[in-house]
Short mmCIF file of C-alpha atoms in Angstrom, two decimals:
data_model
loop_
_atom_site.label_atom_id
_atom_site.label_comp_id
_atom_site.label_asym_id
_atom_site.label_seq_id
_atom_site.Cartn_x
_atom_site.Cartn_y
_atom_site.Cartn_z
CA MET Z 1 25.43 123.58 -9.57
CA ILE Z 2 27.54 127.39 -9.75
CA ASN Z 3 31.38 128.89 -8.44
CA GLN Z 4 32.74 125.08 -8.89
CA ASN Z 5 36.19 126.28 -9.32
CA GLU Z 6 36.05 130.04 -8.03
CA THR Z 7 39.56 131.57 -8.92
CA GLY Z 8 40.67 135.49 -7.48
CA GLN Z 9 38.14 137.03 -9.95
CA ARG Z 10 34.33 137.60 -8.69
CA ILE Z 11 32.52 134.84 -6.61
CA ARG Z 12 29.23 134.22 -8.56
CA VAL Z 13 27.30 133.46 -5.34
CA ILE Z 14 28.32 136.24 -3.93
CA ASP Z 15 27.09 138.88 -6.09
CA ALA Z 16 23.95 136.61 -6.42
CA ILE Z 17 23.14 136.86 -2.90
CA ARG Z 18 23.79 140.98 -3.01
CA GLY Z 19 21.57 140.84 -5.67
CA PHE Z 20 18.77 139.11 -3.66
CA CYS Z 21 19.89 141.26 -1.03
CA LEU Z 22 19.01 144.21 -2.97
CA LEU Z 23 15.79 143.16 -3.32
CA GLY Z 24 14.94 142.76 0.70
CA ILE Z 25 16.81 146.63 0.88
CA LEU Z 26 13.75 147.83 -1.05
CA LEU Z 27 11.02 146.08 0.07
CA ALA Z 28 12.03 147.23 4.07
CA ASN Z 29 12.57 150.74 2.48
CA MET Z 30 9.95 151.26 0.47
CA LEU Z 31 7.87 152.08 4.24
CA ILE Z 32 10.39 154.28 4.13
CA PHE Z 33 9.72 155.77 0.92
CA GLN Z 34 6.05 155.33 1.68
CA TYR Z 35 5.35 156.48 5.03
CA GLY Z 36 9.00 158.61 5.86
CA ILE Z 37 11.57 157.22 7.98
CA TYR Z 38 9.41 157.86 11.07
CA GLY Z 39 5.96 157.64 9.55
CA LYS Z 40 6.63 154.40 9.15
CA GLU Z 41 6.35 153.45 12.85
CA GLU Z 42 2.97 155.82 13.27
CA MET Z 43 1.04 153.85 10.75
CA GLN Z 44 -2.05 154.98 12.48
CA LEU Z 45 -2.47 158.13 11.05
CA PHE Z 46 -2.02 156.69 7.91
CA HIS Z 47 -4.86 154.56 8.54
CA PRO Z 48 -3.86 151.50 7.26
CA THR Z 49 -6.26 148.33 6.44
CA SER Z 50 -5.93 145.08 8.52
CA THR Z 51 -3.90 143.33 5.57
CA ASP Z 52 -1.44 146.38 5.84
CA GLU Z 53 -1.10 146.03 9.12
CA VAL Z 54 0.11 142.50 8.69
CA THR Z 55 2.19 142.74 6.15
CA HIS Z 56 3.52 145.28 7.72
CA GLN Z 57 4.27 142.80 11.04
CA VAL Z 58 5.68 140.69 8.77
CA LEU Z 59 8.32 142.71 7.21
CA LYS Z 60 9.34 144.25 10.82
CA VAL Z 61 10.07 140.27 11.30
CA ALA Z 62 11.57 138.76 7.48
CA VAL Z 63 12.66 141.62 6.35
CA GLU Z 64 13.53 145.25 8.29
CA GLY Z 65 16.90 144.91 10.07
CA SER Z 66 17.96 141.78 8.47
CA PHE Z 67 19.33 142.68 4.23
CA MET Z 68 20.88 145.48 5.30
CA PRO Z 69 23.53 143.68 7.76
CA ILE Z 70 24.03 140.92 4.74
CA PHE Z 71 24.84 144.23 2.57
CA MET Z 72 27.12 144.85 5.08
CA PHE Z 73 28.85 141.52 5.24
CA LEU Z 74 29.26 141.60 1.16
CA PHE Z 75 30.78 145.35 1.65
CA GLY Z 76 33.51 143.47 4.24
CA TYR Z 77 33.83 140.29 1.91
CA SER Z 78 34.33 142.32 -0.74
CA LEU Z 79 36.91 144.89 0.72
CA PHE Z 80 39.40 141.95 1.53
CA LYS Z 81 39.21 140.35 -2.12
CA LEU Z 82 39.72 144.24 -3.27
CA ARG Z 83 43.02 144.25 -1.09
CA LYS Z 84 43.77 141.14 -1.61
CA GLY Z 85 44.25 141.41 -5.43
CA LEU Z 86 46.03 145.28 -5.18
CA VAL Z 87 48.49 142.94 -2.48
CA ALA Z 88 48.52 140.70 -5.80
CA LYS Z 89 49.76 143.37 -8.28
CA GLY Z 90 52.31 145.06 -6.01
CA LEU Z 91 50.20 148.19 -4.53
CA LYS Z 92 49.92 149.48 -1.40
CA PRO Z 93 46.10 148.94 -0.95
CA ALA Z 94 45.30 151.56 1.55
CA ARG Z 95 45.20 154.30 -0.68
CA TYR Z 96 43.57 152.82 -3.34
CA MET Z 97 40.39 151.58 -0.40
CA VAL Z 98 40.78 155.30 1.09
CA ARG Z 99 39.66 156.74 -2.41
CA ARG Z 100 36.90 154.42 -2.45
CA PHE Z 101 36.07 155.34 1.00
CA PHE Z 102 35.85 159.24 0.27
CA MET Z 103 33.37 157.89 -2.58
CA LEU Z 104 31.48 156.28 -1.17
CA ILE Z 105 31.14 159.46 1.37
CA GLY Z 106 30.70 161.81 -1.54
CA LEU Z 107 28.06 160.16 -2.96
CA GLY Z 108 25.83 159.68 -0.16
CA LEU Z 109 26.13 163.11 0.66
CA MET Z 110 24.75 163.99 -2.63
CA HIS Z 111 22.30 160.99 -2.11
CA SER Z 112 21.13 162.15 1.70
CA MET Z 113 20.56 165.74 0.95
CA LEU Z 114 19.36 165.98 -2.49
CA LEU Z 115 17.26 162.84 -2.86
CA TRP Z 116 16.17 160.94 0.55
CA GLU Z 117 17.53 160.57 4.36
CA GLY Z 118 17.84 156.71 4.40
CA ASP Z 119 21.14 156.90 2.89
CA ILE Z 120 23.67 154.09 4.13
CA LEU Z 121 26.72 154.91 1.50
CA LEU Z 122 28.32 157.83 3.48
CA ALA Z 123 27.97 155.13 6.58
CA TYR Z 124 29.69 152.54 4.41
CA GLY Z 125 32.25 155.61 3.71
CA ILE Z 126 32.90 156.52 7.22
CA THR Z 127 32.92 153.32 8.59
CA GLY Z 128 35.22 152.16 6.02
CA PHE Z 129 37.74 153.97 7.26
CA PHE Z 130 38.21 151.94 10.93
CA LEU Z 131 37.99 148.60 9.05
CA LEU Z 132 41.61 149.31 7.73
CA LEU Z 133 42.65 148.24 11.79
CA PHE Z 134 40.96 145.02 10.88
CA VAL Z 135 41.32 144.06 7.11
CA LYS Z 136 44.49 142.02 7.68
CA ARG Z 137 43.58 140.73 11.29
CA LYS Z 138 43.55 136.97 11.43
CA PRO Z 139 39.53 135.48 10.89
CA LYS Z 140 39.48 134.29 14.82
CA THR Z 141 40.38 137.90 15.71
CA LEU Z 142 37.75 139.70 13.86
CA ILE Z 143 35.12 136.68 14.71
CA ILE Z 144 36.30 138.07 18.59
CA TRP Z 145 35.58 141.71 18.14
CA GLY Z 146 32.63 141.32 15.61
CA VAL Z 147 30.77 139.31 18.64
CA ILE Z 148 32.11 141.39 21.21
CA LEU Z 149 30.25 144.59 19.27
CA SER Z 150 27.34 142.88 18.59
CA ILE Z 151 26.40 142.46 21.41
CA LEU Z 152 27.63 145.59 23.25
CA MET Z 153 25.59 147.84 20.62
CA SER Z 154 22.76 145.46 20.82
CA GLY Z 155 22.85 146.20 24.59
CA LEU Z 156 22.95 149.92 24.49
CA GLY Z 157 19.14 149.27 22.83
CA TYR Z 158 18.00 148.27 26.02
CA GLY Z 159 14.97 150.46 27.32
CA LEU Z 160 15.13 152.90 24.00
CA ASN Z 161 11.22 151.63 23.50
CA GLU Z 162 10.38 153.65 26.67
CA ASP Z 163 9.23 157.66 24.97
CA THR Z 164 7.96 159.88 27.34
CA PRO Z 165 4.87 161.84 26.10
CA LYS Z 166 6.15 164.90 25.39
CA GLU Z 167 8.17 162.54 22.76
CA LYS Z 168 5.31 161.27 21.61
CA VAL Z 169 3.41 164.35 21.02
CA ARG Z 170 6.45 165.63 19.13
CA MET Z 171 6.32 162.75 16.58
CA HIS Z 172 2.93 162.63 16.06
CA ASP Z 173 2.62 166.39 15.05
CA TYR Z 174 5.62 165.64 12.99
CA VAL Z 175 4.53 162.28 10.91
CA GLU Z 176 1.71 164.91 10.34
CA GLU Z 177 3.66 167.83 8.99
CA SER Z 178 5.75 165.22 6.97
CA ILE Z 179 2.19 163.85 5.05
CA THR Z 180 1.68 167.03 3.62
CA VAL Z 181 5.27 167.97 2.85
CA TYR Z 182 5.95 164.48 1.06
CA GLY Z 183 2.97 164.11 -0.34
CA GLU Z 184 2.31 167.98 -2.07
CA GLY Z 185 5.86 169.89 -1.67
CA THR Z 186 7.61 171.05 -4.20
CA TYR Z 187 11.54 169.40 -4.58
CA ARG Z 188 12.73 172.67 -2.61
CA GLU Z 189 9.80 172.09 0.08
CA ILE Z 190 10.82 168.55 0.76
CA MET Z 191 14.34 168.86 0.77
CA ASN Z 192 14.33 171.95 3.71
CA PHE Z 193 11.89 170.07 5.45
CA ARG Z 194 14.61 167.00 5.48
CA GLN Z 195 17.05 168.93 6.70
CA GLU Z 196 15.73 171.54 8.94
CA GLU Z 197 12.98 169.21 11.35
CA ASP Z 198 13.87 166.79 13.63
CA PRO Z 199 11.41 165.09 15.67
CA LEU Z 200 13.82 163.90 17.91
CA ASP Z 201 15.42 167.53 18.77
CA LEU Z 202 18.49 165.83 20.15
CA PRO Z 203 21.07 167.80 22.40
CA VAL Z 204 24.63 168.57 20.46
CA ALA Z 205 25.99 166.52 22.51
CA VAL Z 206 24.25 163.30 22.22
CA MET Z 207 24.08 163.65 18.12
CA ALA Z 208 28.03 163.69 18.57
CA VAL Z 209 27.95 160.77 20.63
CA LEU Z 210 25.80 158.45 18.22
CA MET Z 211 27.53 159.73 15.14
CA ALA Z 212 31.09 158.41 17.49
CA LEU Z 213 28.84 155.29 18.03
CA MET Z 214 27.82 154.68 14.36
CA PRO Z 215 30.81 153.02 13.08
CA MET Z 216 31.15 150.44 16.25
CA LEU Z 217 27.26 149.62 15.64
CA LEU Z 218 27.70 148.86 11.92
CA MET Z 219 31.01 146.85 12.17
CA PRO Z 220 30.17 143.57 13.50
CA MET Z 221 28.59 142.52 9.85
CA PHE Z 222 31.88 144.48 8.38
CA LEU Z 223 34.54 142.26 10.39
CA PHE Z 224 32.37 138.84 9.90
CA GLY Z 225 32.76 139.55 6.23
CA ILE Z 226 36.15 140.39 6.14
CA ALA Z 227 36.14 136.76 8.02
CA ALA Z 228 34.49 135.15 5.80
CA ALA Z 229 36.07 136.07 2.81
CA ASN Z 230 39.76 135.18 4.62
CA LYS Z 231 38.62 131.56 5.16
CA GLN Z 232 36.74 131.34 1.60
CA TRP Z 233 33.87 130.96 2.25
CA PHE Z 234 31.72 130.57 -1.03
CA HIS Z 235 33.94 129.77 -3.10
CA ASN Z 236 32.98 126.30 -3.54
CA PRO Z 237 29.43 126.21 -2.82
CA LYS Z 238 28.41 122.28 -3.45
CA ARG Z 239 31.55 121.61 -1.02
CA GLU Z 240 30.42 123.54 1.84
CA ARG Z 241 26.45 122.43 0.72
CA ARG Z 242 26.27 120.55 4.50
CA LYS Z 243 27.99 123.96 6.38
CA PHE Z 244 25.10 126.05 4.45
CA ALA Z 245 22.46 123.79 5.70
CA TRP Z 246 22.82 123.28 9.32
CA LEU Z 247 23.83 126.97 9.75
CA SER Z 248 21.29 128.33 7.91
CA GLY Z 249 18.63 125.60 9.65
CA ILE Z 250 19.66 127.54 13.02
CA LEU Z 251 19.89 130.72 12.50
CA LEU Z 252 16.67 131.67 10.40
CA PRO Z 253 14.38 130.04 12.87
CA LEU Z 254 16.49 131.60 15.80
CA GLY Z 255 16.59 134.86 14.32
CA LEU Z 256 12.84 134.77 13.43
CA LEU Z 257 12.05 133.71 16.68
CA LEU Z 258 13.54 136.83 17.98
CA LYS Z 259 12.50 139.33 15.99
CA ALA Z 260 9.11 138.64 16.07
CA ILE Z 261 9.01 138.54 20.04
CA ALA Z 262 10.43 142.22 19.92
CA VAL Z 263 8.00 142.91 17.20
CA LEU Z 264 4.85 141.45 19.35
CA LYS Z 265 6.11 142.87 22.04
CA PRO Z 266 6.99 146.30 21.59
CA ASP Z 267 7.24 148.25 24.87
CA TRP Z 268 9.11 145.72 26.45
CA ALA Z 269 12.73 146.92 27.28
CA TRP Z 270 14.74 144.32 25.81
CA SER Z 271 12.34 144.34 22.70
CA SER Z 272 15.19 146.83 21.14
CA VAL Z 273 18.09 144.45 22.03
CA LEU Z 274 16.22 141.21 20.61
CA LEU Z 275 15.20 143.13 17.28
CA SER Z 276 19.15 144.16 16.90
CA LEU Z 277 20.68 140.51 17.90
CA GLY Z 278 17.37 138.44 16.02
CA GLY Z 279 18.26 141.02 12.56
CA GLN Z 280 22.23 139.68 12.32
CA LEU Z 281 21.37 136.36 13.22
CA LEU Z 282 18.57 135.98 10.39
CA ALA Z 283 20.49 137.96 8.14
CA PHE Z 284 23.46 135.32 8.17
CA GLY Z 285 20.23 132.71 7.81
CA TYR Z 286 19.30 133.92 4.82
CA ILE Z 287 22.94 134.27 3.53
CA PHE Z 288 24.01 130.42 4.46
CA GLY Z 289 19.73 129.82 3.47
CA LEU Z 290 20.79 131.27 -0.11
CA ALA Z 291 23.74 129.88 -0.29
CA PHE Z 292 22.68 126.33 0.36
CA VAL Z 293 19.45 126.55 -2.57
CA MET Z 294 22.24 128.35 -4.95
CA SER Z 295 24.18 125.35 -4.69
CA PHE Z 296 21.77 122.89 -6.36
CA LEU Z 297 21.05 125.44 -9.15
CA SER Z 298 22.83 125.36 -13.24
CA LYS Z 299 25.04 127.89 -13.67
CA ARG Z 300 22.81 129.13 -16.58
CA SER Z 301 19.93 128.91 -13.99
CA TYR Z 302 17.97 132.39 -15.05
CA ILE Z 303 16.91 133.40 -11.10
CA ILE Z 304 20.65 133.23 -10.76
CA MET Z 305 21.67 135.44 -13.49
CA ALA Z 306 19.40 137.62 -12.53
CA PHE Z 307 19.90 137.99 -9.08
CA GLU Z 308 23.62 138.13 -10.29
CA SER Z 309 22.98 140.84 -12.37
CA VAL Z 310 21.38 143.04 -9.93
CA GLY Z 311 24.34 142.12 -7.41
CA ARG Z 312 27.11 143.36 -9.96
CA MET Z 313 25.43 146.82 -10.77
CA SER Z 314 24.52 147.11 -6.80
CA MET Z 315 25.15 150.64 -6.50
CA THR Z 316 23.90 151.99 -9.36
CA ASN Z 317 20.35 149.98 -8.84
CA TYR Z 318 20.14 151.29 -5.12
CA LEU Z 319 20.72 154.75 -6.33
CA MET Z 320 17.95 154.22 -8.89
CA GLN Z 321 15.62 152.68 -6.88
CA THR Z 322 15.50 156.03 -4.58
CA VAL Z 323 15.20 158.08 -7.99
CA ILE Z 324 11.93 155.68 -8.93
CA CYS Z 325 10.83 155.67 -5.62
CA THR Z 326 10.50 159.55 -4.93
CA THR Z 327 9.18 160.11 -8.07
CA ILE Z 328 6.21 157.71 -7.34
CA PHE Z 329 5.45 158.96 -3.99
CA TYR Z 330 7.06 162.52 -3.92
CA GLY Z 331 4.99 165.87 -4.05
CA TYR Z 332 7.33 167.19 -6.86
CA ALA Z 333 6.00 163.99 -9.26
CA LEU Z 334 3.41 161.55 -9.01
CA GLY Z 335 2.64 162.29 -5.21
CA TRP Z 336 1.64 158.74 -3.91
CA PHE Z 337 3.26 159.54 -0.15
CA GLY Z 338 1.16 157.24 2.09
CA GLU Z 339 -2.07 156.58 -0.62
CA ILE Z 340 -0.96 152.98 -2.13
CA GLY Z 341 -1.00 150.56 1.08
CA VAL Z 342 1.87 148.50 2.86
CA LEU Z 343 0.90 145.38 0.84
CA ASN Z 344 0.66 147.21 -2.42
CA GLY Z 345 4.04 148.72 -1.72
CA VAL Z 346 5.40 145.60 -1.13
CA LEU Z 347 3.94 144.66 -5.33
CA LEU Z 348 5.26 147.37 -6.80
CA GLY Z 349 8.67 146.96 -5.01
CA ILE Z 350 9.09 143.39 -6.53
CA ALA Z 351 7.75 144.99 -9.84
CA ILE Z 352 10.35 147.62 -9.99
CA TYR Z 353 13.00 144.99 -8.52
CA ALA Z 354 11.78 142.43 -11.71
CA VAL Z 355 12.11 145.97 -14.21
CA GLN Z 356 15.78 146.52 -12.76
CA ALA Z 357 16.99 142.64 -13.41
CA VAL Z 358 15.95 142.65 -17.10
CA VAL Z 359 17.83 146.46 -17.48
CA SER Z 360 21.02 145.12 -15.45
CA SER Z 361 20.94 142.23 -17.65
CA PHE Z 362 20.54 144.05 -20.82
CA ILE Z 363 23.76 146.55 -19.62
CA LEU Z 364 25.83 143.58 -18.61
CA PHE Z 365 25.32 142.08 -21.99
CA TRP Z 366 26.86 145.18 -23.41
CA PHE Z 367 29.32 146.49 -20.72
CA LYS Z 368 31.42 145.49 -18.11
CA ASN Z 369 30.25 147.41 -14.81
CA GLY Z 370 27.16 149.69 -14.47
CA PRO Z 371 27.70 153.96 -14.56
CA PHE Z 372 28.21 154.53 -10.90
CA GLU Z 373 30.00 150.88 -10.48
CA ARG Z 374 32.31 152.05 -13.01
CA LEU Z 375 32.85 155.85 -11.38
CA LEU Z 376 33.81 154.09 -8.65
CA ARG Z 377 36.21 151.97 -10.12
CA ILE Z 378 37.77 155.13 -12.19
CA ALA Z 379 37.80 156.56 -8.32
CA THR Z 380 39.23 153.98 -6.82
CA TYR Z 381 41.76 153.15 -8.79
CA TRP Z 382 42.77 157.09 -10.49
CA SER Z 383 42.56 155.29 -14.03
CA PHE Z 384 40.00 156.00 -16.57
CA SER Z 385 40.10 152.12 -17.60
CA GLY Z 386 38.96 151.53 -14.23
CA LYS Z 387 41.80 148.78 -13.50
CA ALA Z 388 44.50 148.77 -11.24
CA ARG Z 389 48.09 149.13 -12.60
CA VAL Z 390 50.46 146.06 -11.79
CA SER Z 391 53.88 147.68 -10.23
CA LYS Z 392 57.08 147.33 -11.57
CA LYS Z 393 57.89 144.67 -9.23
CA ALA Z 394 55.32 142.91 -9.55
CA ALA Z 395 55.18 142.54 -12.51
CA ASP Z 396 58.94 141.48 -13.11
CA ALA Z 397 57.55 138.50 -10.75
CA GLN Z 398 54.88 137.04 -12.84
CA ALA Z 399 57.27 137.42 -15.54
CA ALA Z 400 59.90 135.36 -14.11
CA ASN Z 401 57.01 133.25 -13.22
CA ALA Z 402 55.58 132.68 -16.56
CA GLY Z 403 59.60 132.06 -17.67
CA LEU Z 404 59.40 128.70 -15.68
#
């Protein structure tokens, strides 16, 4: 059993879920690393085997679109804990959270411009400013807003799968060109292609609207995470075991069913809606299912410790996954772009994750944080120690309480 008596410190089950989540994110991102962000939907151009086609379908149902929402949920959860800790120290939390958001935006910009188009840090940093409006709200308010936004944002996907013949030709030509550029191009050629070529060719006004909607699209899972932290879910997994069991028992099959329908009927007008809603429900199913399983494991379990180590260094491991995979697949290094197949990509992803688990455990044996986690703490607290300074008022109050 883990987290029997959680305090205001790190909640081990949350770190372990975050670590497991990074495995799912890596497996989903392997498709983008191997085939490109648009190429993964044009698999026929890569001549996949029947095994790869089946594996791709399984990934669409069980992995894609369901692990990134978990990360969002955990981001909201951690944001609430961060604010609570700052308030306890007598500090003004807004200024510290704003620094963190700007740091995420900066890292996201560098990540997306210099390495890879699949970055999430930039979106998280931007959305963080909107979360400042909600982080102090009651759980009921957060859940209501989260449900409303989930329904509205999912509804926007209605009919989006209906591409015109012209759009299909443009996408086909783009992916064919990307195969050559990513597989054989230099670093400069790949970076220029990623920044200058756009198969969607959307008008500026449409792009502006999409950018404005982006935080609203991401908000629901962030809000649910804040609500869960406020209600102190996951503080005592053993006590919450029954709740986790019935929630995962409902949400896992329901999420898989909705996503399976969407994947099997890709041209149906409601497919994008079902894929979005199913992705969120499945994410919750994974969260509660993992918490349920972990409630039975010993705190010394190597499985828990491995996932926890990866989770505690989530940003470092996320960025390193990009460095490792672009080195493997892009033309300026090994150049395996589109060559090893979907199933082999999954196996390679698992191997990369296993190495990260070992390295993370080794680093955390000697240090309290990973390198990028340390950098984020320095930027957040504006201190080389990476720790928040307790205000004089809070220190005096603590001293007075100790005297009692």
